Amino acid sequence: MENVVSPLTIEQFYKFIGEKKLMAAECKHCGLKIIPPKPICPKCDSREMGWTEIKTRGKLITYTVIYVAPEEFQHLAPYVYGIVELEDGPRLPGIIKGLPNNDAEIGMELEVEFETTAPATWPQWPRYYFRPVKSKGEQ
Ligand SMILES: [Zn+2]
C-alpha cells in the first residue's frame, strides 16, 4: 500500500508545526524543497511532490522591526520580523524573539522554535518563531 499522502497545503504545513515538525514540500524529481508547499515543482514542473522534514536552522536574509502590529501581536511590539533562509533551502518568514534591543543582523544564525503557549485569541493555526542559535556545538 502507498503511503498516505498529506495534502500539499499551507494548512497541512501548520498542522505539522503543531506536531513540532518543520516540513517542506520536496520535489522527488529535482530535490527542490519549498515552503509554502506547492503540488507542482516551480523549478522542473514535476508533480511528484511530497513532504519532507527539514532542518530548523538557517540564516537571516532580511528583516524589519515592527512597531505597529496586528492586534494579536501588539503585546510583542516592537519586534523583529524577518525572512530566514533555512539550511535545506526554503525561505521562511517569522517573528524573531530573544534579541536584546531587537538587535538583528543579516546573516545571523537562527533556529525555529515551536510556540507551545499560543493565547486563545491567536489564529487557529499553531505558530512558530525564530530565536538565535545559542551554542554552535549543540545538536
Ligand atoms: Zn523539481
Coordinates of C-alpha atoms and ligand atoms in Angstrom, one line a residue:
M1 CA 0.0 0.0 0.0
E2 CA 1.1 3.5 -0.8
N3 CA 1.9 6.0 1.9
V4 CA -0.9 8.2 2.9
V5 CA -0.2 11.4 1.2
S6 CA -0.9 14.5 3.2
P7 CA -2.2 17.4 1.1
L8 CA 0.4 19.9 0.0
T9 CA -1.3 22.9 1.6
I10 CA -0.3 25.7 4.0
E11 CA -2.9 24.3 6.4
Q12 CA -1.0 21.0 6.4
F13 CA 2.2 22.9 7.0
Y14 CA 0.8 24.5 10.1
K15 CA -0.6 21.1 11.2
F16 CA 2.9 19.7 11.1
I17 CA 4.1 22.8 13.0
G18 CA 1.5 21.8 15.7
E19 CA 3.3 18.5 15.9
K20 CA 6.6 20.3 16.3
K21 CA 7.8 19.3 12.9
L22 CA 9.2 21.7 10.3
M23 CA 8.2 20.2 7.0
A24 CA 8.7 21.4 3.4
A25 CA 7.4 20.2 0.1
E26 CA 10.1 18.2 -1.7
C27 CA 10.3 17.5 -5.4
K28 CA 11.1 13.8 -5.9
H29 CA 12.5 14.7 -9.3
C30 CA 14.9 17.6 -8.8
G31 CA 15.1 17.7 -5.0
L32 CA 13.9 21.2 -4.6
K33 CA 12.4 21.9 -1.1
I34 CA 9.9 24.7 -0.8
I35 CA 7.7 26.5 1.7
P36 CA 4.9 27.2 1.3
P37 CA 4.2 23.8 -0.3
K38 CA 3.0 23.5 -3.9
P39 CA 1.7 20.5 -5.7
I40 CA 3.8 21.2 -8.8
C41 CA 7.6 21.9 -8.6
P42 CA 8.3 25.5 -9.6
K43 CA 11.7 24.5 -10.9
C44 CA 11.1 21.5 -13.1
D45 CA 7.3 21.3 -13.3
S46 CA 7.2 17.8 -11.8
R47 CA 4.1 16.7 -10.0
E48 CA 6.0 14.2 -7.8
M49 CA 5.9 16.4 -4.7
G50 CA 5.9 15.1 -1.2
W51 CA 6.5 16.2 2.4
T52 CA 9.9 16.0 4.0
E53 CA 11.2 17.1 7.4
I54 CA 13.8 19.8 7.2
K55 CA 16.4 21.3 9.5
T56 CA 15.3 24.1 11.8
R57 CA 18.4 26.3 11.4
G58 CA 19.1 29.0 9.0
K59 CA 20.4 32.4 8.3
L60 CA 18.6 35.8 8.4
I61 CA 18.5 37.3 5.0
T62 CA 16.2 40.3 5.6
Y63 CA 14.3 41.8 8.5
T64 CA 12.3 44.7 9.7
V65 CA 11.3 46.0 13.1
I66 CA 7.6 46.1 13.6
Y67 CA 6.3 48.9 15.9
V68 CA 2.6 48.7 14.9
A69 CA 1.5 45.1 14.8
P70 CA -1.7 43.2 14.2
E71 CA -3.8 43.1 17.4
E72 CA -2.7 39.6 18.3
F73 CA 1.0 40.5 18.2
Q74 CA 0.7 44.0 19.6
H75 CA 1.9 42.8 23.1
L76 CA 5.1 41.8 21.4
A77 CA 5.8 45.1 19.7
P78 CA 8.3 46.4 18.9
Y79 CA 9.6 43.1 17.5
V80 CA 11.7 41.9 14.6
Y81 CA 10.1 40.1 11.7
G82 CA 12.4 38.5 9.2
I83 CA 12.9 36.0 6.5
V84 CA 15.3 33.2 7.2
E85 CA 16.9 31.0 4.6
L86 CA 16.9 27.5 6.1
E87 CA 19.9 25.2 5.7
D88 CA 17.8 23.0 3.4
G89 CA 17.0 25.9 1.1
P90 CA 13.4 27.1 1.8
R91 CA 12.9 30.6 3.0
L92 CA 10.6 31.1 5.9
P93 CA 9.2 34.3 7.3
G94 CA 8.6 34.8 11.0
I95 CA 8.9 36.7 14.2
I96 CA 12.4 36.7 15.8
K97 CA 12.5 36.6 19.6
G98 CA 15.3 36.7 22.1
L99 CA 17.3 39.6 20.5
P100 CA 18.5 42.2 23.0
N101 CA 17.1 45.6 21.9
N102 CA 15.8 43.9 18.7
D103 CA 19.3 43.9 17.5
A104 CA 19.1 41.7 14.4
E105 CA 21.9 41.3 11.9
I106 CA 21.8 40.0 8.4
G107 CA 23.4 36.6 8.2
M108 CA 23.0 35.8 11.9
E109 CA 22.1 32.1 12.7
L110 CA 18.6 31.5 13.9
E111 CA 16.5 28.4 14.6
V112 CA 12.9 27.7 14.6
E113 CA 11.2 27.3 18.0
F114 CA 7.7 26.0 18.3
E115 CA 5.1 28.0 20.1
T116 CA 3.5 26.0 22.8
T117 CA 1.6 28.7 24.7
A118 CA -0.3 30.4 22.0
P119 CA -3.1 32.5 23.5
A120 CA -6.7 31.6 22.7
T121 CA -7.1 34.8 20.7
W122 CA -4.5 33.8 18.2
P123 CA -5.4 32.5 14.8
Q124 CA -6.4 28.8 14.9
W125 CA -3.1 27.6 13.5
P126 CA -0.2 26.8 15.8
R127 CA 2.8 29.1 15.4
Y128 CA 6.5 29.1 15.4
Y129 CA 9.1 31.8 15.9
F130 CA 12.8 32.2 15.4
R131 CA 15.5 32.6 18.1
P132 CA 19.2 33.0 18.0
V133 CA 21.2 29.7 17.9
K134 CA 22.6 29.6 21.4
S135 CA 25.6 27.3 21.0
K136 CA 27.1 26.2 17.8
G137 CA 28.3 22.9 19.4
E138 CA 24.8 21.9 20.4
Q139 CA 22.9 19.4 18.4
Ligands
ZN1 ZN 11.5 19.7 -9.3

